[in-house]
Amino acid sequence: FFSTDVKGAIEEADIIFASVNTPTKVKGIGAGRAADLRYIESVGRTVAQYANGNKIIIEKSTVPVKTAQALDRVLNANKGKQNFWILSNPEFLAEGTAVKDLDDPDRVLIGGPTSDEGVVATNILVDIYANWVPRERILTTNLWSSELSKLVANAMLAQRVSSINSISLLCQKTGADVAEVSRAIGADSRIGPKFLNASIGFGGSCFQKDILNLVYICESEGLPACAKYWQQVVDMNEHQKEAFSSKLIASLFNTVTNKKIAVFGFAFKKDTGDVRETPALTVCNMLLQDGAMVHVYDPKVQKEDALIEFKYHDMQVDENRLIWESTPQKAVDGAHAIVVLTEWDEFRTYPYHEFKALMMKPAFIFDGRNILKHRELEDMGFEVHAVGKGRTPDGKLNVLVDP
């Protein structure tokens, strides 16, 4: 059921999930890194105002460690005779697969107070999840471990992306193939293959926000070396986007002024229209700043959403040079290059031999997601550039097999 009756919902509920936004602060102390907890605080004040009995409050939002302590102070400073117990139950849902992740999660994490009453409250939530999640996948911890685990999970995933991307740059210099390196190291059961696909970098609303929050916490706790370590994950991600864009421009005879560039994909990943922190933002901005005519095709993203993200990042965009196309054919017609920035499955199946006939010559493809069949494209006559793939003396990509 959906309702705007906050008072009535709080009065009727025994368990209240706090699932509000925790954006990064944009001004003041910690701006650009610290989490803005105004909405979490508002939840505490609202619950305390309308609660008519004992309540279990569950943090679903991604929050800094010790947020439950602040929420507890707000609740208890404004309560009557009722009692509150705060649990941490962070969500690990991925955009595009959220329902599947909820139905069949790798794990459910529940953190609670270590007092007897806190353990009872934790077990109540455990019993709810146990209706469809096997008990062995339900992990219980103290509050602080649970709050921190969500940030660390995203930081570790992003770290793998930045790590393999740093190796991709070395592969391009040495003639190695990052896909082969990824396959070789991913076969080691201690490492595993996930999040080892080199690309133009990670995006989305969580990874960068959560890492910068972790950096800020480390600094606040007097751990500058730890803060620098995690900051480097973000710095490497930025470097990868800029390096890809610089190589693109250099390959097009060091100028893209008034050249039409076809961009395939603007979302930060496939199966979503989300453009928050998308790597395409940096690439398109660098192309526009260099004078290119950027024609974008994305099956889900609207131009208005992209312009909002440009504005959020204080990037000035000439809308006459940023054109949204309704078909990939319109995007490539007369283009000097195709630039793949999102791994949409349909991009793998396009008739690139037909696209080449529509393009200026020499025709270039820059595969920022390493999803295309590079040798086939070279046989068609494209000059192909991919992430983390070296070149042979004759200028061809040094690849044994196509992805």
XYZ file of C-alpha atoms in Angstrom, residues 12 20 105 108 119 163 172 195 206 225 250 257 275 297 303 319 328 357 370 372 380 390 398 401:
24
model
C -0.075 1.518 13.028
C 15.419 8.054 2.630
C 20.048 -12.163 -2.155
C 20.942 -10.148 4.231
C 19.119 -8.977 20.276
C 42.524 -1.821 -10.287
C 47.929 -0.614 -24.022
C 34.168 -6.791 -11.629
C 26.526 4.750 -5.117
C 46.814 7.072 4.997
C 44.422 12.194 -30.465
C 36.404 20.367 -34.137
C 22.803 8.895 -15.777
C 21.779 7.279 -29.138
C 18.356 14.372 -23.417
C 22.830 22.177 -26.816
C 21.655 4.438 -34.209
C 29.074 2.816 -45.413
C 34.994 -3.939 -24.753
C 32.223 -5.556 -29.706
C 35.329 -4.523 -42.245
C 47.780 -3.222 -27.310
C 46.767 -7.441 -30.616
C 39.846 -13.902 -29.902
